[in-house]
Short mmCIF file of C-alpha atoms and ligand atoms in Angstrom, two decimals:
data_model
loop_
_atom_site.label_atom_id
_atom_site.label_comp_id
_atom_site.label_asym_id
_atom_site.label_seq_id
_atom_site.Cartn_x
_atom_site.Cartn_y
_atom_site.Cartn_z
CA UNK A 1 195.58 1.77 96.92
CA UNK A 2 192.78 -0.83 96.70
CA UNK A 3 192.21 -1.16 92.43
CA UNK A 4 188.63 -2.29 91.14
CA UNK A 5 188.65 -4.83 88.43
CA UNK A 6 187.21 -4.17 84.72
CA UNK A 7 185.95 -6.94 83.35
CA UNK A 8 188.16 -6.85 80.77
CA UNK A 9 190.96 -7.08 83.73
CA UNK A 10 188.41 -9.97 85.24
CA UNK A 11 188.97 -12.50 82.16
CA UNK A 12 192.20 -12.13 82.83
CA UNK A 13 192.53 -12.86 85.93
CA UNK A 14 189.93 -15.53 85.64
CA UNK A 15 192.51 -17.46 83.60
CA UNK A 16 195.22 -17.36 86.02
CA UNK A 17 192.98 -18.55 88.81
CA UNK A 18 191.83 -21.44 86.57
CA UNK A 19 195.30 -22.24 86.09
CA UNK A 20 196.12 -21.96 90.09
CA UNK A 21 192.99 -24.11 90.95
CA UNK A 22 194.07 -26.64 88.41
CA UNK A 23 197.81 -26.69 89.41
CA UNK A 24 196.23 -27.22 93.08
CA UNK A 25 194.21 -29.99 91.97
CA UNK A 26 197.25 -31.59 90.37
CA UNK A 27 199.55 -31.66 93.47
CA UNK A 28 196.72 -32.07 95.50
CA UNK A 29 195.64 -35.50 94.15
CA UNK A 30 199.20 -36.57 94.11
CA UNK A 31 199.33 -36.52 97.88
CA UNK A 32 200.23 -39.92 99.05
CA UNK A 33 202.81 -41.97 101.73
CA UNK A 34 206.12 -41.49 99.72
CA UNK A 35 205.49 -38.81 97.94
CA UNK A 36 208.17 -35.90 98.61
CA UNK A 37 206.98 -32.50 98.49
CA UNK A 38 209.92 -31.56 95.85
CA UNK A 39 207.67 -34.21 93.83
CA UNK A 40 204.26 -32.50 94.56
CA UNK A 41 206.10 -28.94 93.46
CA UNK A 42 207.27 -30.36 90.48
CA UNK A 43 203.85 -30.94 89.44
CA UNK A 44 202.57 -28.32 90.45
CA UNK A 45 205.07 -26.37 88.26
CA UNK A 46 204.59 -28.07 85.13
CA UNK A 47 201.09 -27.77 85.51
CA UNK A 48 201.35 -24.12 85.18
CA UNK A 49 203.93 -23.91 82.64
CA UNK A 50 202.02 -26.34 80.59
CA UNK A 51 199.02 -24.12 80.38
CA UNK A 52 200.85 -20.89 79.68
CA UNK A 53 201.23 -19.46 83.21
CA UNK A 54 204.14 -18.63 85.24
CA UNK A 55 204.74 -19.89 89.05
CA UNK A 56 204.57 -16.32 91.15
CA UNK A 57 205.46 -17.54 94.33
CA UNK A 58 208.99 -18.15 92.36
CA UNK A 59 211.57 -15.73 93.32
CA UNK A 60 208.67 -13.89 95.50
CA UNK A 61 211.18 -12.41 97.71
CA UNK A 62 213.70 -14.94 96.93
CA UNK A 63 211.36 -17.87 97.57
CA UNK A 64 212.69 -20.98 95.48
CA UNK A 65 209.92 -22.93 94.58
CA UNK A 66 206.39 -22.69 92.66
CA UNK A 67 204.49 -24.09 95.71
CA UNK A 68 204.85 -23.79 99.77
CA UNK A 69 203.77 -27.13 101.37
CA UNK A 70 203.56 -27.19 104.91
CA UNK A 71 203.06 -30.44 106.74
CA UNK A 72 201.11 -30.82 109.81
CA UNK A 73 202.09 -28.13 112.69
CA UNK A 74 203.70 -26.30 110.06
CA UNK A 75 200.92 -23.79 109.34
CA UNK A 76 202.30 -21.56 105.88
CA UNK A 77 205.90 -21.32 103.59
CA UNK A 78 207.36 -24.75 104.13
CA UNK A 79 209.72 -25.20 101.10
CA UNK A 80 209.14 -28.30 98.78
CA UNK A 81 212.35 -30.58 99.85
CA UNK A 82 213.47 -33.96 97.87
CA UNK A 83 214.39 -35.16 101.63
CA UNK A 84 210.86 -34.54 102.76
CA UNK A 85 208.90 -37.80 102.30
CA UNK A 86 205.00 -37.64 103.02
CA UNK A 87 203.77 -40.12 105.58
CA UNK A 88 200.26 -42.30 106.31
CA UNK A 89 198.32 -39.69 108.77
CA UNK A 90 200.07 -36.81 108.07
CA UNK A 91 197.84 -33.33 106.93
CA UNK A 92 199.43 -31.54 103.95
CA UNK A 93 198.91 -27.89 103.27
CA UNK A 94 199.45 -26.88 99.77
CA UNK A 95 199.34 -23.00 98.96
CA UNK A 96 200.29 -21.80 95.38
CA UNK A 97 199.52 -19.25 92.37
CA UNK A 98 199.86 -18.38 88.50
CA UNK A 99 200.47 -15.23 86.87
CA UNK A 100 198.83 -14.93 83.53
CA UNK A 101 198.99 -12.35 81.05
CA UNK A 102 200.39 -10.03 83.94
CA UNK A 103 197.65 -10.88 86.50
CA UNK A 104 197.80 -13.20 89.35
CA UNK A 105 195.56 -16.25 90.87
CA UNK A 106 196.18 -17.45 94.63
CA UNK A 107 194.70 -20.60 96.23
CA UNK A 108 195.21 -22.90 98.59
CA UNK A 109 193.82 -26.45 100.32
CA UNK A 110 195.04 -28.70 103.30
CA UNK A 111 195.07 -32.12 101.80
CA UNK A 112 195.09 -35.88 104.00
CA UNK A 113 197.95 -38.37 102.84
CA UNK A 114 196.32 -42.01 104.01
CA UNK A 115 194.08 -41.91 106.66
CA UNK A 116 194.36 -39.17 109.19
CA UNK A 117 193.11 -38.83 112.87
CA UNK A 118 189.84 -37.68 113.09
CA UNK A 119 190.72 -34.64 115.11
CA UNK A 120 193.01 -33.61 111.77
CA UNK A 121 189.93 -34.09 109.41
CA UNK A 122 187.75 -32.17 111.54
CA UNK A 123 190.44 -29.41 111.25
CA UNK A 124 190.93 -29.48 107.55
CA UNK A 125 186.99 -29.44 107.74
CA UNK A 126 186.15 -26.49 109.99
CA UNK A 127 189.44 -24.71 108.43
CA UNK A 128 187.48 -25.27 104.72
CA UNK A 129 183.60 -24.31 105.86
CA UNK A 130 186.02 -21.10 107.51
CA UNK A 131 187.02 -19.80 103.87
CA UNK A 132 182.93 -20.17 102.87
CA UNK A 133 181.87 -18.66 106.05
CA UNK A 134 183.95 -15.70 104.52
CA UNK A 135 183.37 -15.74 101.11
CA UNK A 136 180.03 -15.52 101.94
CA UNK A 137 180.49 -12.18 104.27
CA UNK A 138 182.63 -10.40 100.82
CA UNK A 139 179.36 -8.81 99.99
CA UNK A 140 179.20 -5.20 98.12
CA UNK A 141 178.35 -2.59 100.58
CA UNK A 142 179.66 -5.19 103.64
CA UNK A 143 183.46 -4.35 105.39
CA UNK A 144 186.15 -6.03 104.90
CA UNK A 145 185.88 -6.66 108.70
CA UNK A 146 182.27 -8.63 108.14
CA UNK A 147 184.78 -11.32 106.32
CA UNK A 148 187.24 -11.40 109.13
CA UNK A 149 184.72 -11.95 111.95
CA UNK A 150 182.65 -14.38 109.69
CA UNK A 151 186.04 -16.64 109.40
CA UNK A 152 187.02 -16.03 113.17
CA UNK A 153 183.43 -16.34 114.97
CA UNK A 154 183.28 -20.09 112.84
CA UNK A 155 186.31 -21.59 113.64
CA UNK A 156 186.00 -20.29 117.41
CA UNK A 157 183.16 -21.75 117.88
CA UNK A 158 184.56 -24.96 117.00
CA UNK A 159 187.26 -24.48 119.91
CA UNK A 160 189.97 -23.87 117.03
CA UNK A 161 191.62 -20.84 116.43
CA UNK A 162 193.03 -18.56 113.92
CA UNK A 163 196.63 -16.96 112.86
CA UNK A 164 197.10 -13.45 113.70
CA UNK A 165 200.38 -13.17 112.00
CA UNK A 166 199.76 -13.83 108.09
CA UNK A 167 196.43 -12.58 107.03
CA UNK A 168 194.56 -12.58 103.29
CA UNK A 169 195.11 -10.04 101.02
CA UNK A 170 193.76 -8.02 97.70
CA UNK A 171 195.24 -9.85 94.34
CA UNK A 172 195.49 -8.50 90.71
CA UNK A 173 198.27 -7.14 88.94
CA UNK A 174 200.75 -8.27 92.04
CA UNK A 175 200.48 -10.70 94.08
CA UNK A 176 199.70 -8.67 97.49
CA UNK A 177 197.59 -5.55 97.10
CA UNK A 178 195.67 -3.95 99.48
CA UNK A 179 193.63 -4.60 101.37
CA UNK A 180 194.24 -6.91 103.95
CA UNK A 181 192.25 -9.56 104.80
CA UNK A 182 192.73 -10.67 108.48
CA UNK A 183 191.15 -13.71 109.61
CA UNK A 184 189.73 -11.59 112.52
CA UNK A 185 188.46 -8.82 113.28
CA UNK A 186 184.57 -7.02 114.15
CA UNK A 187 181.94 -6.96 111.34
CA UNK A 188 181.39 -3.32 110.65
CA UNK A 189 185.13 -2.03 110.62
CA UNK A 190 187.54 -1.63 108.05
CA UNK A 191 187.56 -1.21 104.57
CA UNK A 192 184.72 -0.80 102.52
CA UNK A 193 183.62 -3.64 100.09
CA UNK A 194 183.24 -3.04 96.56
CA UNK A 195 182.21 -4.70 92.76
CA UNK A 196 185.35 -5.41 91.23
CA UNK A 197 187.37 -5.89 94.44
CA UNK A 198 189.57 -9.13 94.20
CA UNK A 199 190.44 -10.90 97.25
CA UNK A 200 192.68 -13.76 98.58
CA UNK A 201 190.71 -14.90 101.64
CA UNK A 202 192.77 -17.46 103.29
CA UNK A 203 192.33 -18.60 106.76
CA UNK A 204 195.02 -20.09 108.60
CA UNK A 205 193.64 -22.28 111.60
CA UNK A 206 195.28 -24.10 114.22
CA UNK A 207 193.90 -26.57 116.69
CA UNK A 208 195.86 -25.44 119.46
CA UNK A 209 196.57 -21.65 120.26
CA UNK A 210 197.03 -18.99 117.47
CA UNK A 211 200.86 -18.30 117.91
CA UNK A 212 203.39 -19.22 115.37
CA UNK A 213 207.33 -19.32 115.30
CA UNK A 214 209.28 -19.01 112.21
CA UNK A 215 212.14 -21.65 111.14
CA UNK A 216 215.65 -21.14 111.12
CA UNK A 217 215.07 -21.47 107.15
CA UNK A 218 213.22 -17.95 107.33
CA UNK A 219 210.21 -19.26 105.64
CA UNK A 220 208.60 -21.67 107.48
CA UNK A 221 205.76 -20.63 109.77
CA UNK A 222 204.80 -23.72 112.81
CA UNK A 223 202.15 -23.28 115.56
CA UNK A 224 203.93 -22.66 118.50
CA UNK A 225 202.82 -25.12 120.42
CA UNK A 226 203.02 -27.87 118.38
CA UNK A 227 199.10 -28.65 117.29
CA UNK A 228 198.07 -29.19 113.96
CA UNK A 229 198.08 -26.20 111.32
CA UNK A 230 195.48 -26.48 108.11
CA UNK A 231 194.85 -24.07 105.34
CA UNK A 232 192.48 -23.04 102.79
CA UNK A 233 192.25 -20.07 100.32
CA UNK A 234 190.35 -18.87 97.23
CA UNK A 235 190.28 -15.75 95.11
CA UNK A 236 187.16 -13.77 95.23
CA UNK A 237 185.70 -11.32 92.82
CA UNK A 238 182.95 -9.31 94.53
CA UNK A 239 180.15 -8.81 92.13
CA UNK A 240 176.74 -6.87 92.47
CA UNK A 241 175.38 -9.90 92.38
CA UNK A 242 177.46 -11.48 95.60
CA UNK A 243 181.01 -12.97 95.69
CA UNK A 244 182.47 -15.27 92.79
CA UNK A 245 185.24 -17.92 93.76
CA UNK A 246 187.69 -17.21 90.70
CA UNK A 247 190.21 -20.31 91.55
CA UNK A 248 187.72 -22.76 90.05
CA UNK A 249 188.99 -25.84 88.89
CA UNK A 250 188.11 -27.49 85.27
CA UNK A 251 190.48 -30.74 85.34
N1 MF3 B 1 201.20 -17.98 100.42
C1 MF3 B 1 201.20 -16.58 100.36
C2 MF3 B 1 199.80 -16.09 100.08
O1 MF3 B 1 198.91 -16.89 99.94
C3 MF3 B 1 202.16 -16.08 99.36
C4 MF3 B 1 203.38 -16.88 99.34
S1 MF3 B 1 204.71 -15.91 99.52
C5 MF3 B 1 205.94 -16.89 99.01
O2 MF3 B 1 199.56 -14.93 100.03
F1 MF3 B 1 206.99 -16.17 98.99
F2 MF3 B 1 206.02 -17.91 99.81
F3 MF3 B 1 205.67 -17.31 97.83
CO1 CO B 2 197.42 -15.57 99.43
#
């Protein structure tokens, strides 16, 4: 069942995406050679806690931490480790979320520790302008198809390509709602797009081919073939008057 947020419902939810996008932020600039991800979780987490919010990827079907950060060809889920120091060059995807007042915020960015190779920053780069490219498409009247091909005709035509597996999803009083949001698809099909639909658009895009493998650990997600894996998401309310990014960041 695909719910339409009241705006009463919406200034809710804006909060916890304020608080995601700031707890983002936070880990994000934190990103350095040294850092472990247990430290960038940690910060993360307070963040959050500190502004009245509670970590929902916590206990999300038993997941044990507030953020996943997945490193290089890992593309989603890797779990925040004290043993996993950040090095010079490598790409850093952090993905995490707040639950405030009983709704939810969900966002995510691919971050550079040091100086990276230029084919990784053109990844994290074409993997960002992806998540616009769909934001844009999550237009009233539009399908939720328009946003998948928007996302999968970009990065395509920058010879990079995107994750079948995990797709985007509707957010609000969980979580996952429906619908999904796959990262491709054909413009015209699917749901139908609505005012006070929320989304989590969130392409996944690897520079090599689009399969993944899952770890022995059960949560993390690496490109098959080894290539580099980067990561961007936003929530989305879609207004009458086009989409609004909700995981906007004021620190
Ligand atoms: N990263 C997922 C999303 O963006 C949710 C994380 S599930 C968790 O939808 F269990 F890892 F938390
Ligand atoms: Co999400």
């Amino acid at each position: 069942m695909i719910v339409l947020k009241t705006g009463r419902e919406l200034k809710i939810m804006r909060e916890a995406c304020r608080i995601s996008a700031g707890a983002l932020k936070t880990a994000g600039m934190a990103v350095e050679p040294g850092v472990t991800t247990a430290e960038l979780d940690k910060l993360a987490e307070d963040y959050i806690l500190s502004q009245g919010g509670v970590p929902n990827f916590k206990n999300y079907q038993g997941y044990p931490a507030t953020a996943c950060i997945s490193v290089n060809n890992e593309v989603i889920h890797g779990i925040p480790s004290k043993n996993r120091k950040l090095k010079q060059g490598d790409i850093v995807s952090i993905d995490l979320g707040a639950e405030f007042d009983g709704y939810h915020g969900d966002n995510a960015a691919t971050f550079a520790c040091g100086d990276v190779s230029a084919e990784a920053k053109r990844l994290m780069d074409i993997t960002e302008q992806s998540l616009y490219k769909g934001i844009a498409a999550a237009v009233s009247g539009g399908r939720i198809g328009d946003i998948s091909a928007a996302v999968q005709s970009f990065v395509e035509a920058n010879d990079f390509s995107v994750v079948r597996k995990f797709v985007g999803h509707g957010i609000g009083t969980s979580l996952h709602e429906a619908p999904e949001v796959p990262n491709f698809g054909t413009a015209g099909r699917g749901v139908r797009l609505m005012p006070g639909m929320t989304l989590a658009i969130e392409p996944m895009v690897n520079a090599g081919g689009y399969d993944v493998k899952i770890m022995p650990d059960g949560w993390t997600v690496l490109t098959k073939d080894g290539s580099l894996s980067a990561h961007f998401e936003h929530t989305v309310v879609i207004t009458n008057d086009g989409p609004r990014v909700l995981t906007l960041c004021e620190v």
